[in-house]
Coordinates of N, CA and C in Angstrom, one line a residue:
Chain T
X114 N 20.5 -14.6 1.8 CA 19.4 -14.3 2.7 C 20.5 -14.5 4.1
X115 N 19.8 -13.7 5.1 CA 20.1 -14.0 6.4 C 19.9 -15.3 6.8
X116 N 21.1 -15.8 8.0 CA 21.1 -17.0 8.4 C 21.5 -16.6 9.9
X117 N 21.0 -17.7 10.7 CA 21.2 -17.6 12.3 C 21.9 -19.0 12.7
X118 N 22.9 -19.1 13.2 CA 23.5 -20.2 13.5 C 23.9 -20.3 14.9
X119 N 23.3 -21.7 15.7 CA 23.4 -22.1 17.0 C 24.3 -23.0 16.8
X120 N 25.4 -23.2 17.3 CA 26.3 -24.4 16.9 C 26.1 -25.5 18.0
X121 N 25.9 -25.3 19.2 CA 25.7 -26.2 20.3 C 24.2 -26.5 20.4
X122 N 24.0 -27.7 20.0 CA 22.6 -28.3 20.0 C 21.9 -28.4 21.7
X123 N 23.1 -29.0 22.6 CA 22.6 -28.9 23.8 C 23.7 -28.5 24.7
X124 N 23.3 -28.0 25.9 CA 24.0 -27.5 27.0 C 23.7 -28.0 28.4
X125 N 24.6 -28.1 29.5 CA 23.8 -28.3 30.6 C 24.6 -27.2 31.7
X126 N 24.0 -27.1 32.8 CA 24.6 -26.2 34.0 C 23.9 -26.5 35.1
X127 N 24.8 -26.5 36.0 CA 24.5 -26.7 37.6 C 23.7 -25.3 37.9
X128 N 22.8 -25.7 38.8 CA 21.9 -24.8 39.3 C 22.7 -23.5 40.0
X129 N 22.5 -22.2 39.8 CA 23.3 -21.1 40.2 C 24.4 -20.7 39.8
X130 N 25.1 -21.8 38.8 CA 26.1 -21.3 37.9 C 25.7 -20.2 36.8
X131 N 26.8 -20.1 35.9 CA 26.5 -19.3 34.7 C 26.5 -20.1 33.7
X132 N 25.8 -19.8 32.5 CA 26.1 -20.5 31.3 C 25.9 -19.6 30.4
X133 N 26.7 -19.6 29.0 CA 26.6 -19.0 28.1 C 26.2 -19.7 26.7
X134 N 25.2 -18.8 25.9 CA 24.6 -19.6 24.8 C 25.3 -19.0 23.5
X135 N 25.8 -19.7 22.6 CA 26.3 -18.9 21.4 C 25.2 -18.8 20.3
X136 N 25.5 -17.7 19.5 CA 24.8 -17.7 18.2 C 25.3 -16.6 17.6
X137 N 25.6 -17.0 16.1 CA 26.2 -16.0 15.2 C 25.2 -16.1 14.1
X138 N 25.4 -14.9 13.4 CA 24.6 -14.7 12.0 C 25.3 -14.0 11.0
X139 N 24.5 -14.0 9.8 CA 25.0 -13.6 8.7 C 23.9 -12.5 8.0
X140 N 24.5 -11.4 7.9 CA 23.9 -10.5 7.3 C 24.5 -9.1 6.7
X141 N 24.0 -8.6 5.6 CA 24.6 -7.5 5.0 C 24.4 -5.9 5.4
X142 N 23.2 -6.2 6.3 CA 22.8 -5.1 6.7 C 23.3 -4.5 8.2
X143 N 23.3 -3.1 8.2 CA 23.9 -2.6 9.5 C 22.9 -2.0 10.2
X144 N 21.7 -2.3 10.2 CA 20.7 -1.8 11.1 C 19.6 -3.0 11.6
X145 N 19.5 -3.6 12.5 CA 18.7 -4.9 12.4 C 18.7 -5.2 14.0
X146 N 17.9 -6.2 14.2 CA 17.6 -6.5 15.5 C 17.7 -8.1 15.9
X147 N 18.3 -8.4 17.2 CA 18.5 -9.7 17.3 C 17.6 -10.0 18.7
X148 N 17.2 -11.2 19.1 CA 16.3 -11.8 20.0 C 16.8 -13.1 20.4
X149 N 16.5 -13.3 21.7 CA 16.6 -14.6 22.2 C 15.4 -14.9 23.0
X150 N 14.8 -16.4 22.4 CA 13.5 -16.8 22.8 C 13.5 -18.2 23.8
X151 N 12.9 -18.2 24.6 CA 13.0 -19.4 25.7 C 11.7 -20.1 25.0
X152 N 11.7 -21.4 24.8 CA 10.4 -22.1 24.9 C 10.5 -23.3 25.6
X153 N 10.0 -23.5 26.7 CA 9.9 -24.5 27.9 C 8.8 -25.8 27.1
X154 N 8.7 -27.1 27.6 CA 7.9 -27.9 27.1 C 6.6 -27.4 26.8
X155 N 6.0 -26.5 27.6 CA 4.6 -25.8 27.2 C 4.6 -25.4 25.7
X156 N 5.8 -25.3 25.0 CA 5.8 -24.9 23.9 C 5.7 -23.3 23.5
X157 N 5.3 -22.5 24.7 CA 5.1 -21.2 24.6 C 6.2 -20.4 24.3
X158 N 6.5 -19.5 23.2 CA 7.7 -18.9 22.9 C 7.6 -17.6 24.0
X159 N 8.8 -17.4 24.6 CA 8.9 -16.6 25.5 C 10.0 -15.6 25.2
X160 N 9.9 -14.3 25.1 CA 11.1 -13.5 24.7 C 11.8 -13.3 26.0
X161 N 13.1 -13.5 25.9 CA 14.1 -13.4 27.1 C 14.8 -12.0 27.0
X162 N 15.3 -11.7 26.0 CA 16.0 -10.2 25.6 C 16.1 -10.3 24.2
X163 N 16.1 -8.7 24.0 CA 16.5 -8.2 22.5 C 17.4 -7.1 22.5
X164 N 18.0 -7.0 21.5 CA 19.3 -6.1 21.1 C 19.2 -5.3 19.9
X165 N 19.1 -4.0 19.7 CA 19.2 -3.1 18.6 C 20.3 -3.2 17.9
X166 N 20.8 -3.3 17.0 CA 22.1 -3.5 16.4 C 22.8 -2.1 16.4
X167 N 22.1 -0.9 16.3 CA 22.5 0.3 16.5 C 23.3 0.8 17.8
X168 N 23.1 0.2 19.1 CA 23.0 0.3 20.2 C 24.3 -0.5 20.6
X169 N 25.4 0.0 20.9 CA 26.4 -0.3 21.2 C 26.5 -1.0 22.7
X170 N 25.8 -0.7 23.6 CA 25.5 -1.2 24.7 C 24.7 -2.5 25.1
X171 N 25.3 -3.7 25.7 CA 24.9 -4.9 25.6 C 23.4 -4.8 26.6
X172 N 22.4 -5.7 25.7 CA 21.3 -5.5 26.7 C 21.3 -6.4 27.9
X173 N 20.6 -5.9 28.7 CA 20.3 -6.7 30.1 C 19.0 -6.9 30.6
X174 N 18.6 -8.1 31.3 CA 17.3 -8.3 31.7 C 17.3 -9.0 32.9
X175 N 17.7 -8.5 34.0 CA 17.6 -9.2 35.4 C 19.0 -10.3 35.2
X176 N 18.8 -11.4 35.3 CA 19.7 -12.7 35.2 C 20.3 -12.9 33.9
X177 N 19.7 -12.3 32.9 CA 19.9 -12.6 31.3 C 20.8 -11.4 30.8
X178 N 21.7 -11.6 30.3 CA 22.6 -10.4 29.2 C 23.0 -10.9 28.3
X179 N 23.2 -10.1 27.2 CA 23.9 -10.5 25.9 C 25.3 -10.1 25.8
X180 N 26.3 -10.5 25.0 CA 27.5 -10.1 24.2 C 27.2 -9.7 23.0
X181 N 27.0 -8.7 22.5 CA 26.7 -8.4 21.0 C 28.1 -7.8 20.6
X182 N 28.5 -8.7 19.6 CA 29.6 -8.4 19.0 C 29.5 -8.0 17.4
X183 N 29.2 -6.8 17.2 CA 28.6 -6.6 15.9 C 29.7 -6.9 14.6
X184 N 30.9 -6.5 14.8 CA 31.9 -6.5 13.7 C 31.9 -8.5 13.6
X185 N 31.9 -9.0 14.4 CA 32.1 -10.6 14.6 C 30.8 -11.4 14.0
X186 N 29.6 -10.6 14.0 CA 28.2 -11.0 14.0 C 27.8 -12.0 14.9
X187 N 28.0 -11.8 16.3 CA 28.0 -12.5 17.2 C 27.1 -12.3 18.3
X188 N 26.1 -13.0 18.8 CA 25.1 -12.5 19.7 C 24.9 -13.5 20.7
X189 N 25.9 -13.6 21.7 CA 25.7 -14.7 22.9 C 24.8 -14.3 23.8
X190 N 24.2 -15.2 24.9 CA 23.4 -15.0 25.8 C 24.0 -15.6 27.1
X191 N 24.0 -14.7 28.1 CA 24.5 -15.1 29.5 C 23.5 -15.6 30.4
X192 N 23.2 -16.5 31.0 CA 22.3 -16.6 32.1 C 23.3 -16.9 33.6
X193 N 22.9 -16.0 34.2 CA 23.5 -16.0 35.6 C 22.7 -16.7 36.4
X194 N 23.4 -17.2 37.7 CA 22.6 -17.7 38.9 C 21.6 -18.5 38.3
X195 N 21.7 -19.7 37.4 CA 20.8 -20.5 36.7 C 19.7 -21.0 37.8
X196 N 18.6 -21.0 37.4 CA 17.5 -21.8 38.0 C 16.9 -22.9 37.1
X197 N 16.3 -23.9 37.9 CA 15.8 -25.0 37.3 C 14.6 -24.5 36.2
X198 N 14.0 -23.4 36.4 CA 13.0 -22.9 35.6 C 13.6 -22.5 34.4
X199 N 14.9 -22.3 34.4 CA 15.6 -21.8 33.1 C 15.9 -23.0 31.9
X200 N 15.5 -24.0 32.3 CA 15.6 -25.3 31.4 C 14.5 -25.4 30.6
X201 N 15.1 -25.1 29.1 CA 14.2 -25.1 28.0 C 14.9 -25.0 26.7
X202 N 14.4 -25.1 25.7 CA 14.9 -24.5 24.3 C 15.3 -23.1 24.1
X203 N 16.2 -22.7 23.8 CA 16.6 -21.2 23.4 C 16.8 -21.3 21.9
X204 N 16.2 -20.2 21.6 CA 16.2 -20.0 20.0 C 16.7 -18.4 20.0
X205 N 17.9 -18.5 19.1 CA 18.3 -16.9 18.7 C 17.6 -16.6 17.4
X206 N 17.2 -15.3 17.3 CA 16.6 -14.9 16.2 C 17.1 -13.5 15.5
X207 N 16.8 -13.2 14.5 CA 17.3 -12.1 13.6 C 16.2 -11.3 12.8
X208 N 16.1 -10.0 13.0 CA 15.1 -9.4 12.1 C 15.8 -8.2 11.5
X209 N 15.4 -8.0 10.1 CA 16.0 -7.1 9.4 C 15.5 -5.5 9.6
X210 N 16.2 -4.5 9.1 CA 15.9 -3.3 9.2 C 14.5 -2.8 9.2
X211 N 14.0 -1.8 9.9 CA 12.8 -0.9 9.8 C 12.8 -0.7 8.1
X212 N 11.4 -0.9 8.0 CA 10.9 -0.5 6.4 C 11.3 -1.8 5.6
X213 N 12.0 -2.8 6.1 CA 12.2 -3.9 5.4 C 11.2 -5.1 6.0
X214 N 11.6 -6.5 5.5 CA 11.0 -7.5 6.1 C 10.9 -7.5 7.6
X215 N 9.6 -7.7 8.3 CA 9.6 -7.8 9.5 C 9.7 -9.4 10.2
X216 N 10.1 -10.2 9.3 CA 9.9 -11.6 9.7 C 11.2 -11.8 10.4
X217 N 11.0 -12.9 11.5 CA 12.0 -13.4 12.4 C 12.7 -14.6 11.5
X218 N 13.9 -14.8 11.4 CA 14.7 -15.7 11.0 C 15.2 -16.3 12.3
X219 N 15.1 -17.7 12.6 CA 15.2 -18.3 13.7 C 16.8 -19.2 13.6
X220 N 17.5 -19.4 14.5 CA 18.7 -20.6 14.5 C 17.6 -22.0 14.7
X221 N 18.4 -22.9 15.0 CA 18.0 -24.1 15.1 C 17.6 -24.6 16.5
X222 N 18.1 -23.7 17.3 CA 17.7 -24.0 18.8 C 18.9 -24.6 19.7
X223 N 18.8 -24.5 20.8 CA 19.7 -25.3 22.1 C 19.1 -25.6 23.1
X224 N 19.0 -27.1 23.5 CA 18.5 -27.5 24.8 C 19.6 -27.2 26.0
X225 N 19.0 -26.2 26.7 CA 19.5 -26.1 28.1 C 18.9 -27.0 29.0
X226 N 19.8 -27.9 29.6 CA 19.5 -28.5 31.2 C 20.0 -28.0 32.2
X227 N 19.3 -27.7 33.2 CA 19.8 -27.2 34.5 C 19.6 -28.2 35.6
X228 N 21.1 -28.9 36.0 CA 21.1 -29.7 36.9 C 20.8 -29.2 38.6
X229 N 20.0 -29.9 39.3 CA 20.1 -29.4 40.6 C 21.3 -29.9 41.6
Chain O
X146 N 2.6 -4.9 25.7 CA 2.5 -6.1 24.9 C 1.3 -6.8 24.7
X147 N 1.3 -7.5 23.3 CA -0.2 -8.1 22.9 C -0.4 -9.3 23.8
X148 N -1.4 -9.8 23.6 CA -1.9 -11.0 24.3 C -2.3 -11.7 23.0
X149 N -2.2 -12.9 22.9 CA -2.7 -14.1 21.7 C -3.4 -15.0 22.2
X150 N -4.6 -15.2 21.7 CA -5.4 -16.6 22.2 C -5.3 -17.4 21.0
X151 N -4.7 -18.6 21.0 CA -4.7 -19.5 19.6 C -5.3 -20.6 20.2
X152 N -6.3 -21.3 19.1 CA -7.0 -22.4 19.4 C -7.1 -23.3 18.1
X153 N -7.1 -24.3 18.2 CA -7.1 -25.3 19.4 C -5.7 -25.4 19.8
X154 N -5.3 -25.8 21.0 CA -4.0 -26.0 21.5 C -3.4 -27.3 20.8
X155 N -4.5 -28.2 20.6 CA -3.9 -29.6 20.0 C -5.0 -30.4 19.4
X156 N -4.8 -31.2 18.5 CA -5.7 -31.9 17.7 C -4.9 -32.9 17.1
X157 N -5.8 -34.0 16.8 CA -5.4 -35.5 16.0 C -6.2 -35.5 15.0
X158 N -5.5 -35.4 13.6 CA -6.4 -35.3 12.5 C -6.3 -36.5 11.6
X159 N -7.3 -37.1 10.9 CA -7.3 -37.9 9.8 C -6.4 -37.4 8.5
X160 N -5.8 -38.2 8.0 CA -5.0 -37.6 6.7 C -6.0 -37.5 5.6
X161 N -6.0 -36.2 5.0 CA -7.0 -35.8 3.8 C -8.0 -34.8 4.2
X162 N -8.1 -34.6 5.8 CA -8.8 -33.5 6.0 C -8.1 -32.4 6.5
X163 N -8.7 -31.4 6.7 CA -8.3 -29.8 7.0 C -8.7 -29.6 8.5
X164 N -7.8 -28.7 9.1 CA -7.7 -28.1 10.3 C -7.6 -26.7 10.3
X165 N -8.4 -25.9 10.7 CA -8.2 -24.4 10.8 C -8.0 -24.0 12.3
X166 N -6.8 -23.2 12.3 CA -6.0 -22.8 13.4 C -6.8 -21.2 13.7
X167 N -7.1 -20.7 14.8 CA -7.4 -19.3 15.1 C -6.6 -18.7 16.1
X168 N -6.2 -17.6 15.7 CA -5.4 -16.7 16.6 C -6.3 -15.3 16.7
X169 N -6.3 -14.8 18.0 CA -7.3 -13.7 18.5 C -6.3 -12.9 19.3
X170 N -5.9 -11.6 19.0 CA -5.0 -10.7 19.5 C -6.0 -9.7 20.3
X171 N -5.5 -9.3 21.4 CA -6.4 -8.3 22.3 C -5.9 -6.8 21.9
X172 N -5.4 -6.7 20.8 CA -5.3 -5.5 20.4 C -5.4 -5.2 18.8
X173 N -5.3 -4.2 18.2 CA -5.1 -4.1 16.6 C -3.7 -4.1 16.2
X174 N -3.4 -5.1 15.3 CA -2.0 -5.2 14.9 C -1.9 -5.4 13.4
X175 N -0.9 -4.4 12.6 CA -0.9 -4.6 11.2 C -0.7 -6.0 10.8
X176 N 0.4 -6.7 11.1 CA 0.9 -7.8 10.7 C 0.7 -9.0 11.6
X177 N 0.4 -10.4 11.1 CA 0.3 -11.4 11.9 C 1.1 -12.6 11.0
X178 N 1.9 -13.2 11.8 CA 2.9 -14.2 11.3 C 2.5 -15.5 11.6
X179 N 2.6 -16.6 10.6 CA 2.4 -18.0 10.9 C 3.7 -18.8 10.9
X180 N 3.8 -19.6 11.6 CA 4.9 -20.3 11.8 C 4.8 -21.9 11.9
X181 N 5.6 -22.7 11.6 CA 5.5 -24.2 11.5 C 6.9 -24.6 12.3
X182 N 6.7 -25.4 13.2 CA 7.6 -26.1 14.1 C 7.7 -27.5 13.9
X183 N 8.4 -28.0 12.9 CA 8.8 -29.7 12.9 C 9.0 -30.1 14.1
X184 N 8.8 -31.6 14.5 CA 9.4 -32.2 15.7 C 10.4 -31.9 15.7
X185 N 11.2 -31.2 17.0 CA 12.5 -31.4 17.3 C 13.3 -30.1 16.5
X186 N 12.5 -29.3 15.6 CA 13.3 -28.3 14.7 C 12.9 -27.0 15.2
X187 N 13.4 -25.9 14.4 CA 13.2 -24.5 14.6 C 12.1 -24.3 14.1
X188 N 11.6 -23.0 14.2 CA 10.4 -22.3 13.7 C 10.8 -21.8 12.0
X189 N 9.9 -22.2 11.4 CA 9.9 -21.5 10.0 C 8.7 -20.7 9.6
X190 N 9.1 -19.6 9.0 CA 7.9 -19.0 8.7 C 7.1 -19.4 7.4
X191 N 5.7 -19.5 7.5 CA 4.7 -19.9 6.6 C 4.3 -18.8 5.6
X192 N 3.9 -17.7 6.5 CA 3.3 -16.9 5.6 C 3.1 -15.5 6.7
X193 N 2.9 -14.3 6.1 CA 2.8 -12.9 6.7 C 1.5 -12.6 6.3
X194 N 0.4 -12.0 7.3 CA -0.9 -11.9 6.8 C -1.0 -10.4 7.2
X195 N -1.4 -9.6 6.4 CA -1.9 -8.2 6.7 C -3.4 -8.2 6.4
X196 N -4.1 -7.3 7.1 CA -5.5 -7.1 6.9 C -5.9 -6.5 5.8
X197 N -6.5 -7.1 4.9 CA -7.3 -6.3 3.8 C -6.2 -6.8 2.4
X198 N -5.3 -7.6 2.5 CA -4.8 -8.1 1.5 C -4.3 -9.5 1.5
X199 N -4.1 -10.0 0.3 CA -3.4 -11.5 0.4 C -1.9 -11.7 1.1
X200 N -2.1 -12.9 1.8 CA -0.8 -13.3 2.5 C 0.2 -13.3 1.7
X201 N 1.1 -13.0 2.3 CA 2.7 -13.1 1.5 C 3.2 -14.6 2.0
X202 N 3.4 -15.6 1.0 CA 3.7 -16.9 1.4 C 5.2 -17.0 1.3
X203 N 6.0 -17.8 2.1 CA 7.4 -18.0 2.0 C 7.8 -19.0 0.9
X204 N 8.8 -19.1 0.4 CA 9.3 -20.2 -0.3 C 9.0 -21.4 0.2
X205 N 8.2 -22.1 -0.7 CA 8.0 -23.8 -0.1 C 6.6 -24.0 0.6
X206 N 5.8 -22.9 0.7 CA 4.5 -22.7 1.2 C 3.7 -22.2 0.2
X207 N 2.4 -22.7 0.1 CA 1.6 -22.3 -0.9 C 0.1 -22.1 -0.5
X208 N -0.6 -21.5 -0.9 CA -1.9 -20.7 -0.6 C -2.9 -22.0 -0.7
X209 N -2.6 -23.0 -1.5 CA -3.8 -23.9 -1.6 C -3.4 -25.0 -0.3
X210 N -2.3 -25.1 -0.2 CA -1.9 -26.0 1.1 C -2.3 -25.3 2.5
X211 N -2.1 -24.1 2.8 CA -2.2 -23.0 3.6 C -2.9 -21.8 3.6
X212 N -4.1 -21.9 3.4 CA -4.6 -20.6 3.0 C -5.0 -20.1 4.4
X213 N -4.8 -18.6 4.1 CA -5.0 -17.8 5.4 C -6.0 -16.9 5.4
X214 N -6.8 -16.4 6.4 CA -7.7 -15.3 6.5 C -7.1 -14.2 7.4
X215 N -7.5 -12.9 7.0 CA -7.3 -11.6 8.0 C -8.1 -11.1 7.8
X216 N -9.6 -11.2 8.5 CA -10.9 -10.3 8.3 C -10.7 -9.0 9.0
X217 N -10.0 -9.1 9.9 CA -9.7 -7.8 10.8 C -8.4 -7.6 11.3
X218 N -8.3 -6.5 12.3 CA -7.1 -6.2 12.7 C -6.7 -7.2 14.0
X219 N -7.6 -7.9 14.4 CA -7.3 -8.6 15.5 C -7.5 -10.1 15.5
X220 N -7.8 -10.6 14.3 CA -7.9 -12.1 14.2 C -7.5 -12.6 12.7
X221 N -7.0 -14.1 13.0 CA -6.3 -14.5 11.9 C -6.7 -16.0 11.8
X222 N -6.7 -16.8 10.8 CA -6.9 -17.9 10.7 C -5.8 -18.7 9.4
X223 N -5.5 -19.8 10.0 CA -4.7 -20.6 9.3 C -5.2 -22.0 9.0
X224 N -5.4 -22.5 7.7 CA -6.0 -23.6 7.7 C -4.8 -24.6 7.0
X225 N -4.6 -25.8 7.5 CA -3.7 -27.1 7.1 C -4.8 -27.8 6.3
X226 N -4.6 -27.9 4.7 CA -5.5 -28.7 3.8 C -4.9 -29.9 3.6
X227 N -5.7 -30.8 3.5 CA -5.5 -32.2 2.8 C -4.3 -32.6 3.5
X228 N -4.6 -32.9 4.8 CA -3.3 -33.0 5.6 C -2.5 -34.5 5.4
X229 N -1.2 -34.6 5.8 CA -0.7 -35.9 5.5 C 0.2 -35.7 6.9
X230 N 0.8 -37.2 7.0 CA 1.5 -37.1 8.5 C 2.6 -36.1 8.5
X231 N 3.2 -35.7 7.4 CA 4.0 -34.8 7.4 C 3.7 -33.7 7.9
X232 N 2.5 -33.2 7.8 CA 2.1 -31.8 8.5 C 2.1 -32.0 10.1
X233 N 2.4 -32.7 10.7 CA 2.4 -33.0 11.9 C 3.4 -32.2 12.4
X234 N 3.2 -31.3 13.4 CA 3.9 -30.0 13.7 C 3.2 -29.1 14.7
X235 N 3.9 -28.3 15.5 CA 3.4 -27.2 16.1 C 3.3 -26.0 15.2
X236 N 2.2 -25.3 15.1 CA 1.8 -24.2 14.3 C 1.7 -23.2 15.4
X237 N 2.5 -21.9 15.0 CA 2.2 -20.8 16.0 C 2.2 -19.5 15.1
X238 N 1.3 -18.8 15.9 CA 0.7 -17.2 15.3 C 1.9 -16.3 16.1
X239 N 2.1 -15.1 15.4 CA 3.0 -14.2 16.2 C 2.6 -12.9 15.6
X240 N 2.8 -11.8 16.5 CA 2.5 -10.5 16.2 C 3.9 -9.7 16.6
X241 N 3.9 -8.5 15.8 CA 5.4 -7.8 16.1 C 5.3 -7.2 17.6
X242 N 4.3 -6.7 17.8 CA 4.1 -6.0 19.2 C 4.5 -6.8 20.4
X243 N 5.3 -6.2 21.3 CA 5.7 -6.8 22.5 C 7.1 -7.4 22.2
X244 N 7.8 -7.1 21.3 CA 9.1 -7.7 21.0 C 8.8 -9.0 20.1
X245 N 7.7 -9.2 19.5 CA 7.2 -10.4 18.7 C 6.7 -11.3 19.9
X246 N 5.3 -11.2 19.9 CA 4.6 -12.1 20.8 C 4.1 -13.3 20.3
X247 N 4.1 -14.5 20.8 CA 3.6 -15.8 20.1 C 2.1 -16.3 20.9
X248 N 1.4 -16.8 20.0 CA 0.4 -17.6 20.6 C 1.1 -19.0 21.3
X249 N 0.3 -19.5 21.9 CA 0.7 -20.6 22.8 C 0.9 -22.0 21.9
X250 N 0.6 -21.8 20.6 CA 0.9 -23.0 19.5 C -0.4 -23.8 19.6
X251 N -0.4 -24.5 18.3 CA -1.3 -25.7 18.1 C -0.5 -26.9 17.7
X252 N -0.7 -27.9 18.8 CA 0.2 -29.2 18.2 C -0.6 -30.2 17.4
X253 N -0.3 -30.3 16.1 CA -1.0 -31.2 15.4 C -0.5 -32.4 14.9
X254 N -1.4 -33.7 15.1 CA -0.8 -34.9 14.9 C -1.8 -35.3 13.7
X255 N -1.0 -35.9 12.6 CA -2.0 -36.5 11.5 C -1.8 -38.0 11.5
X256 N -3.0 -38.6 11.5 CA -2.6 -40.2 11.4 C -3.5 -40.7 10.3

């Protein structure tokens, strides 16, 4: 079964600094999708960024970018110019290939604190 | 992307009772997913609901405890039956559209 591991339960960063959140996963598939979600105290799950495994180029969304290392099965999220509003739980998630199960498998999450 | 309206947003229930959670999507979707998030934990899939067929439950979740309805392509309900304090969690629905959009969650407390 696919598993997603977020080994750091908590991190903190100074406002305006850069922080990297780590995620590793285990799969035997060659085609799959990876996601980072943000969950603020409001508990709304917000999609931050997604990556298709067949794409070699790392996804970028404004201040958020990923470092996708397919061979190492690593999918880290970099947040640049951290803002107070970035404080939240962050979850890494995996989805298998098209035509297979469409469910998301989540890591345990990581709590990010942003210090002013 | 889809917009999901989930309700209730929170409830406090007596043990032994049942609660039905509703999710309404602003567009037609094939699959809807129901997740449970226990306090301080990650999200765990309960079941996948397709319109016109029985929901598919994940290991550890059974239909008698978590019956699901999916009467059309925009609506689904999850019932938490015969509740105990261990059912106190956040329950979220989700659709694949929009890179997997989630409802705002239902915070359930069982006393």
